[in-house]
Amino acid sequence: MTSPVGFTLLQLRYFLVAAERGSMTEASGELHIAQSAVSAAIHNLERDLRVQLFIRRRGRGLTLTPAGERLQQHARELLARAREVEREARGDGETISGPVAVGCFVTLAPYYLPPLFSECTSRYPDIEIDVVEAETDQLVQALGAGHIDFALTYDLGLSAELDLRSETIAHAPAYVIVPADHPLARQGTVELAELSAEPLVLLDLPHSRDYFRSLVAATGTAPDVRYRTQSYETVRSLVARGLGYSVLNQRPATSQTYGGGEIAELELRDGSPPLEVKISSVKGMTQTARARAVMELLRQIATRPARA
């Protein structure tokens, strides 16, 4: 026989709300029950698990202990799974519905999110996608805190994250952009060494900046970073104005820029390895059916042929 579990799903629910609110009083208000009921449920949960989940300070609310932080992640997963079991038991398991929190690297968002929203609306109208657009480090933190189900990002900065499970869904080769009237614009291909005397317009995001600098440094020259910005489109607009060249990975569907100028794209002959686009999640975390459905949509979008 299966051994009995020393806690209930109701206790876990009260614990999660209290952890999110940081207050027994606010938790009782959200749950529409007496504060004493919330306090008793959490006290019994701590007693049954034999751990302290909160540090309680008068006037300063609740702070999770390390044991509480670990339980918070597990409790989210257990309750999500319990809701799936309930739907399947009722016979409506084929209807995929509910929220999915997706993290997306900022420069990938314009390429993956529009088709994702469009197709999810068509195929799974009851799924609600909530997106967090951020840089890699912020996405890793959001995964660890349980704020997102999974993240779509580059492999930059992920190698040291041992608690993550990552799957490559696409490759994004580096390429060069120059002004449309640049002497090399009609050449089609280029080696970075040919541009060593020109200023580099740098996409200045954590990890990305080091990656782009390393591509230029690999030619034996030091990149002359004259302009830098955290905006992908600002990089393109600066290049179109003749202020330098840049190295990027994702390719817009047009050579026109927001500023009205035009750029030309050049393939790299340097043999630089492409960046990997990955779906990353926390190891050991069981994804909900709706999260798995959204992940599969991203895989399908990623395998479609690139524009001509």
CSV table of C-alpha atoms in Angstrom, one decimal:
chain,number,residue,atom,x,y,z
A,1,MET,CA,0.0,0.0,0.0
A,2,THR,CA,1.0,3.6,-0.6
A,3,SER,CA,2.2,5.4,2.6
A,4,PRO,CA,0.0,8.3,3.6
A,5,VAL,CA,1.2,11.8,2.9
A,6,GLY,CA,1.6,14.1,6.0
A,7,PHE,CA,0.0,17.2,4.4
A,8,THR,CA,-2.9,18.3,2.3
A,9,LEU,CA,-3.3,20.2,-1.0
A,10,LEU,CA,-5.3,22.8,0.9
A,11,GLN,CA,-2.4,23.4,3.3
A,12,LEU,CA,-0.1,23.8,0.3
A,13,ARG,CA,-2.5,26.3,-1.3
A,14,TYR,CA,-2.7,28.4,1.9
A,15,PHE,CA,1.1,28.2,2.2
A,16,LEU,CA,1.6,29.5,-1.4
A,17,VAL,CA,-0.8,32.4,-1.0
A,18,ALA,CA,0.9,33.4,2.3
A,19,ALA,CA,4.3,33.2,0.6
A,20,GLU,CA,3.2,35.3,-2.3
A,21,ARG,CA,1.5,37.9,-0.1
A,22,GLY,CA,4.1,37.9,2.6
A,23,SER,CA,1.4,38.2,5.2
A,24,MET,CA,-1.1,36.0,6.9
A,25,THR,CA,-3.6,38.8,7.0
A,26,GLU,CA,-3.4,39.5,3.2
A,27,ALA,CA,-3.5,35.7,2.5
A,28,SER,CA,-6.7,35.4,4.5
A,29,GLY,CA,-8.2,38.3,2.6
A,30,GLU,CA,-7.4,36.7,-0.8
A,31,LEU,CA,-8.6,33.3,0.3
A,32,HIS,CA,-11.8,34.7,2.0
A,33,ILE,CA,-11.2,32.8,5.2
A,34,ALA,CA,-10.3,33.7,8.7
A,35,GLN,CA,-6.7,34.5,9.4
A,36,SER,CA,-6.6,31.9,12.2
A,37,ALA,CA,-7.5,29.2,9.6
A,38,VAL,CA,-4.5,30.2,7.4
A,39,SER,CA,-2.2,30.4,10.4
A,40,ALA,CA,-3.4,27.0,11.7
A,41,ALA,CA,-3.0,25.3,8.3
A,42,ILE,CA,0.6,26.6,7.9
A,43,HIS,CA,1.5,25.7,11.6
A,44,ASN,CA,0.2,22.2,11.0
A,45,LEU,CA,2.1,22.0,7.7
A,46,GLU,CA,5.4,23.0,9.5
A,47,ARG,CA,4.7,20.5,12.2
A,48,ASP,CA,3.9,17.6,9.8
A,49,LEU,CA,7.0,18.3,7.6
A,50,ARG,CA,9.2,19.1,10.7
A,51,VAL,CA,10.6,22.3,9.1
A,52,GLN,CA,10.1,26.0,9.6
A,53,LEU,CA,8.8,27.5,6.4
A,54,PHE,CA,8.6,31.2,7.4
A,55,ILE,CA,10.5,33.7,9.6
A,56,ARG,CA,7.8,35.7,11.3
A,57,ARG,CA,8.6,39.3,12.4
A,58,ARG,CA,6.1,41.5,14.0
A,59,GLY,CA,5.2,44.4,11.7
A,60,ARG,CA,7.4,43.0,8.9
A,61,GLY,CA,5.4,40.2,7.6
A,62,LEU,CA,6.6,36.7,6.5
A,63,THR,CA,10.0,35.8,5.0
A,64,LEU,CA,10.5,32.3,3.5
A,65,THR,CA,13.2,30.2,5.0
A,66,PRO,CA,15.5,28.1,2.6
A,67,ALA,CA,13.2,25.1,3.3
A,68,GLY,CA,10.2,27.3,2.5
A,69,GLU,CA,11.7,28.4,-0.8
A,70,ARG,CA,12.2,24.8,-1.8
A,71,LEU,CA,8.7,23.9,-0.8
A,72,GLN,CA,7.3,26.8,-2.7
A,73,GLN,CA,8.6,25.4,-6.0
A,74,HIS,CA,7.4,21.9,-5.3
A,75,ALA,CA,4.0,23.1,-4.1
A,76,ARG,CA,3.4,25.0,-7.4
A,77,GLU,CA,4.2,21.8,-9.3
A,78,LEU,CA,2.0,19.6,-7.1
A,79,LEU,CA,-1.0,21.9,-7.3
A,80,ALA,CA,-0.6,22.3,-11.1
A,81,ARG,CA,-0.5,18.5,-11.5
A,82,ALA,CA,-3.5,18.1,-9.2
A,83,ARG,CA,-5.5,20.5,-11.4
A,84,GLU,CA,-4.6,18.4,-14.4
A,85,VAL,CA,-5.6,15.2,-12.6
A,86,GLU,CA,-9.0,16.8,-11.7
A,87,ARG,CA,-9.7,17.8,-15.3
A,88,GLU,CA,-8.8,14.4,-16.7
A,89,ALA,CA,-10.9,12.6,-14.0
A,90,ARG,CA,-13.9,14.8,-15.1
A,91,GLY,CA,-13.4,13.7,-18.7
A,92,ASP,CA,-12.3,17.1,-20.0
A,93,GLY,CA,-8.6,16.3,-20.2
A,94,GLU,CA,-8.5,16.8,-23.9
A,95,THR,CA,-9.4,20.5,-23.5
A,96,ILE,CA,-6.2,22.3,-22.8
A,97,SER,CA,-6.7,25.5,-20.9
A,98,GLY,CA,-5.3,27.8,-18.4
A,99,PRO,CA,-2.3,30.1,-18.0
A,100,VAL,CA,1.3,29.5,-19.3
A,101,ALA,CA,4.1,31.8,-18.2
A,102,VAL,CA,6.7,32.1,-20.9
A,103,GLY,CA,10.1,33.9,-20.6
A,104,CYS,CA,11.5,35.2,-23.8
A,105,PHE,CA,14.9,36.8,-24.6
A,106,VAL,CA,14.3,40.3,-25.7
A,107,THR,CA,15.7,40.0,-29.2
A,108,LEU,CA,13.9,36.7,-29.9
A,109,ALA,CA,10.5,38.1,-29.0
A,110,PRO,CA,9.6,39.9,-32.3
A,111,TYR,CA,10.3,36.7,-34.2
A,112,TYR,CA,8.7,34.0,-32.1
A,113,LEU,CA,5.9,35.6,-30.1
A,114,PRO,CA,3.6,36.9,-32.9
A,115,PRO,CA,3.4,33.5,-34.6
A,116,LEU,CA,3.1,31.8,-31.2
A,117,PHE,CA,0.2,34.0,-30.1
A,118,SER,CA,-1.5,33.6,-33.5
A,119,GLU,CA,-1.3,29.8,-33.6
A,120,CYS,CA,-2.0,29.3,-29.9
A,121,THR,CA,-5.2,31.4,-30.3
A,122,SER,CA,-6.2,29.3,-33.2
A,123,ARG,CA,-5.4,25.8,-31.8
A,124,TYR,CA,-5.7,26.3,-28.1
A,125,PRO,CA,-8.1,29.3,-27.5
A,126,ASP,CA,-8.4,28.5,-23.8
A,127,ILE,CA,-4.7,28.8,-23.1
A,128,GLU,CA,-3.6,32.2,-21.7
A,129,ILE,CA,0.0,33.0,-22.5
A,130,ASP,CA,1.7,35.5,-20.1
A,131,VAL,CA,5.2,36.6,-21.4
A,132,VAL,CA,8.2,38.0,-19.5
A,133,GLU,CA,10.6,39.6,-22.0
A,134,ALA,CA,14.1,39.9,-20.4
A,135,GLU,CA,17.8,39.1,-20.7
A,136,THR,CA,19.3,35.7,-20.0
A,137,ASP,CA,20.2,36.3,-16.3
A,138,GLN,CA,16.8,37.6,-15.5
A,139,LEU,CA,15.1,34.7,-17.2
A,140,VAL,CA,17.2,32.2,-15.3
A,141,GLN,CA,16.2,33.9,-12.0
A,142,ALA,CA,12.5,33.8,-13.1
A,143,LEU,CA,12.8,30.1,-13.8
A,144,GLY,CA,14.4,29.4,-10.4
A,145,ALA,CA,11.8,31.5,-8.6
A,146,GLY,CA,9.0,29.6,-10.4
A,147,HIS,CA,7.6,32.8,-12.0
A,148,ILE,CA,7.7,31.3,-15.5
A,149,ASP,CA,7.1,27.7,-16.8
A,150,PHE,CA,10.0,27.8,-19.3
A,151,ALA,CA,12.2,30.3,-21.2
A,152,LEU,CA,13.0,30.8,-24.9
A,153,THR,CA,16.5,32.1,-25.1
A,154,TYR,CA,20.0,31.8,-26.6
A,155,ASP,CA,22.5,29.4,-25.1
A,156,LEU,CA,24.6,32.4,-24.0
A,157,GLY,CA,25.1,32.3,-20.3
A,158,LEU,CA,23.3,29.0,-19.8
A,159,SER,CA,26.2,26.6,-19.7
A,160,ALA,CA,26.9,27.3,-16.0
A,161,GLU,CA,23.3,26.7,-15.0
A,162,LEU,CA,23.4,23.1,-13.8
A,163,ASP,CA,19.8,23.2,-12.5
A,164,LEU,CA,18.4,23.8,-16.0
A,165,ARG,CA,17.3,21.4,-18.7
A,166,SER,CA,17.7,22.9,-22.2
A,167,GLU,CA,16.6,21.8,-25.6
A,168,THR,CA,18.0,23.3,-28.8
A,169,ILE,CA,15.1,24.1,-31.3
A,170,ALA,CA,17.0,26.4,-33.8
A,171,HIS,CA,20.3,27.7,-34.9
A,172,ALA,CA,21.0,31.4,-35.6
A,173,PRO,CA,24.2,32.1,-37.5
A,174,ALA,CA,25.9,35.4,-37.1
A,175,TYR,CA,25.8,37.8,-40.0
A,176,VAL,CA,27.0,41.4,-40.8
A,177,ILE,CA,24.9,44.4,-41.6
A,178,VAL,CA,26.3,47.5,-43.4
A,179,PRO,CA,24.7,50.6,-44.9
A,180,ALA,CA,22.9,49.8,-48.2
A,181,ASP,CA,25.4,52.1,-50.0
A,182,HIS,CA,28.5,50.5,-48.4
A,183,PRO,CA,31.2,49.4,-50.9
A,184,LEU,CA,30.8,45.8,-49.7
A,185,ALA,CA,27.0,45.8,-49.7
A,186,ARG,CA,26.7,44.0,-53.1
A,187,GLN,CA,29.4,41.5,-52.2
A,188,GLY,CA,27.0,39.1,-50.4
A,189,THR,CA,29.6,37.7,-48.1
A,190,VAL,CA,32.4,39.1,-46.0
A,191,GLU,CA,35.1,38.3,-43.4
A,192,LEU,CA,35.1,40.4,-40.3
A,193,ALA,CA,38.8,41.3,-40.9
A,194,GLU,CA,37.6,43.3,-44.0
A,195,LEU,CA,35.8,45.7,-41.6
A,196,SER,CA,38.5,46.0,-39.0
A,197,ALA,CA,39.1,49.7,-39.8
A,198,GLU,CA,35.4,50.6,-39.4
A,199,PRO,CA,33.5,51.3,-36.2
A,200,LEU,CA,31.3,48.6,-34.7
A,201,VAL,CA,27.8,49.4,-33.6
A,202,LEU,CA,27.4,47.0,-30.6
A,203,LEU,CA,24.2,45.4,-29.4
A,204,ASP,CA,25.0,46.0,-25.8
A,205,LEU,CA,23.2,43.3,-23.8
A,206,PRO,CA,24.7,41.0,-21.1
A,207,HIS,CA,26.5,38.0,-22.7
A,208,SER,CA,25.5,39.2,-26.2
A,209,ARG,CA,28.1,42.0,-26.0
A,210,ASP,CA,30.9,39.5,-25.1
A,211,TYR,CA,29.8,37.2,-27.9
A,212,PHE,CA,29.9,39.9,-30.6
A,213,ARG,CA,33.2,41.2,-29.3
A,214,SER,CA,34.7,37.7,-29.4
A,215,LEU,CA,33.7,37.2,-33.1
A,216,VAL,CA,35.7,40.3,-34.0
A,217,ALA,CA,38.6,39.5,-31.7
A,218,ALA,CA,38.9,36.1,-33.3
A,219,THR,CA,40.1,37.9,-36.5
A,220,GLY,CA,43.1,39.2,-34.5
A,221,THR,CA,41.8,42.7,-34.4
A,222,ALA,CA,40.3,44.7,-31.6
A,223,PRO,CA,36.8,45.9,-32.2
A,224,ASP,CA,36.4,49.7,-32.4
A,225,VAL,CA,33.1,50.0,-30.5
A,226,ARG,CA,32.0,53.6,-31.4
A,227,TYR,CA,28.3,53.2,-30.6
A,228,ARG,CA,26.4,50.9,-28.3
A,229,THR,CA,22.7,50.3,-27.6
A,230,GLN,CA,20.5,47.7,-26.0
A,231,SER,CA,17.9,48.1,-28.8
A,232,TYR,CA,18.1,45.7,-31.7
A,233,GLU,CA,16.3,48.2,-34.0
A,234,THR,CA,18.5,51.1,-32.9
A,235,VAL,CA,21.5,49.1,-34.0
A,236,ARG,CA,20.1,48.7,-37.4
A,237,SER,CA,19.1,52.3,-37.7
A,238,LEU,CA,22.6,53.5,-36.7
A,239,VAL,CA,24.2,51.3,-39.3
A,240,ALA,CA,21.7,52.5,-42.0
A,241,ARG,CA,22.9,56.1,-41.1
A,242,GLY,CA,26.5,55.1,-42.1
A,243,LEU,CA,27.8,55.1,-38.5
A,244,GLY,CA,29.4,51.7,-38.7
A,245,TYR,CA,28.7,48.0,-39.2
A,246,SER,CA,27.2,45.5,-36.8
A,247,VAL,CA,27.0,41.8,-36.2
A,248,LEU,CA,23.6,40.2,-35.4
A,249,ASN,CA,21.9,36.8,-35.5
A,250,GLN,CA,18.1,37.2,-36.0
A,251,ARG,CA,17.1,38.5,-39.4
A,252,PRO,CA,14.1,40.9,-39.9
A,253,ALA,CA,11.9,40.4,-42.9
A,254,THR,CA,12.9,43.8,-44.3
A,255,SER,CA,16.1,45.8,-44.9
A,256,GLN,CA,14.3,49.0,-44.0
A,257,THR,CA,14.9,50.4,-40.6
A,258,TYR,CA,12.6,52.5,-38.2
A,259,GLY,CA,14.7,55.6,-39.1
A,260,GLY,CA,13.8,55.2,-42.8
A,261,GLY,CA,17.3,54.1,-43.8
A,262,GLU,CA,18.3,50.7,-45.4
A,263,ILE,CA,20.9,48.1,-44.5
A,264,ALA,CA,22.5,45.3,-46.4
A,265,GLU,CA,23.1,41.8,-45.0
A,266,LEU,CA,26.3,39.9,-45.6
A,267,GLU,CA,27.0,36.3,-44.8
A,268,LEU,CA,30.1,35.6,-42.7
A,269,ARG,CA,32.9,33.6,-44.2
A,270,ASP,CA,34.7,33.3,-40.9
A,271,GLY,CA,33.1,30.0,-40.0
A,272,SER,CA,31.8,31.2,-36.7
A,273,PRO,CA,29.5,28.7,-34.9
A,274,PRO,CA,25.8,29.8,-34.8
A,275,LEU,CA,24.0,30.6,-31.6
A,276,GLU,CA,21.6,28.0,-30.4
A,277,VAL,CA,18.0,29.0,-29.6
A,278,LYS,CA,16.9,26.9,-26.7
A,279,ILE,CA,13.8,26.1,-24.6
A,280,SER,CA,15.0,26.0,-21.0
A,281,SER,CA,13.2,24.8,-17.8
A,282,VAL,CA,14.1,23.7,-14.3
A,283,LYS,CA,15.4,20.2,-14.1
A,284,GLY,CA,12.9,17.8,-12.5
A,285,MET,CA,9.9,20.1,-13.0
A,286,THR,CA,6.9,18.4,-14.5
A,287,GLN,CA,5.4,20.7,-17.2
A,288,THR,CA,1.6,21.0,-17.4
A,289,ALA,CA,-0.2,19.8,-20.5
A,290,ARG,CA,-0.7,23.4,-21.6
A,291,ALA,CA,2.9,24.3,-21.2
A,292,ARG,CA,3.9,21.3,-23.2
A,293,ALA,CA,1.5,22.3,-25.9
A,294,VAL,CA,3.0,25.8,-26.1
A,295,MET,CA,6.6,24.4,-26.2
A,296,GLU,CA,5.6,22.2,-29.1
A,297,LEU,CA,4.2,25.2,-31.0
A,298,LEU,CA,7.6,26.9,-30.5
A,299,ARG,CA,9.4,23.8,-31.9
A,300,GLN,CA,7.2,23.9,-35.0
A,301,ILE,CA,7.7,27.6,-35.5
A,302,ALA,CA,11.5,27.2,-35.2
A,303,THR,CA,11.7,24.5,-37.8
A,304,ARG,CA,10.0,26.5,-40.6
A,305,PRO,CA,12.2,27.6,-43.4
A,306,ALA,CA,13.8,31.1,-43.0
A,307,ARG,CA,12.7,33.8,-45.4
A,308,ALA,CA,14.4,34.0,-48.7
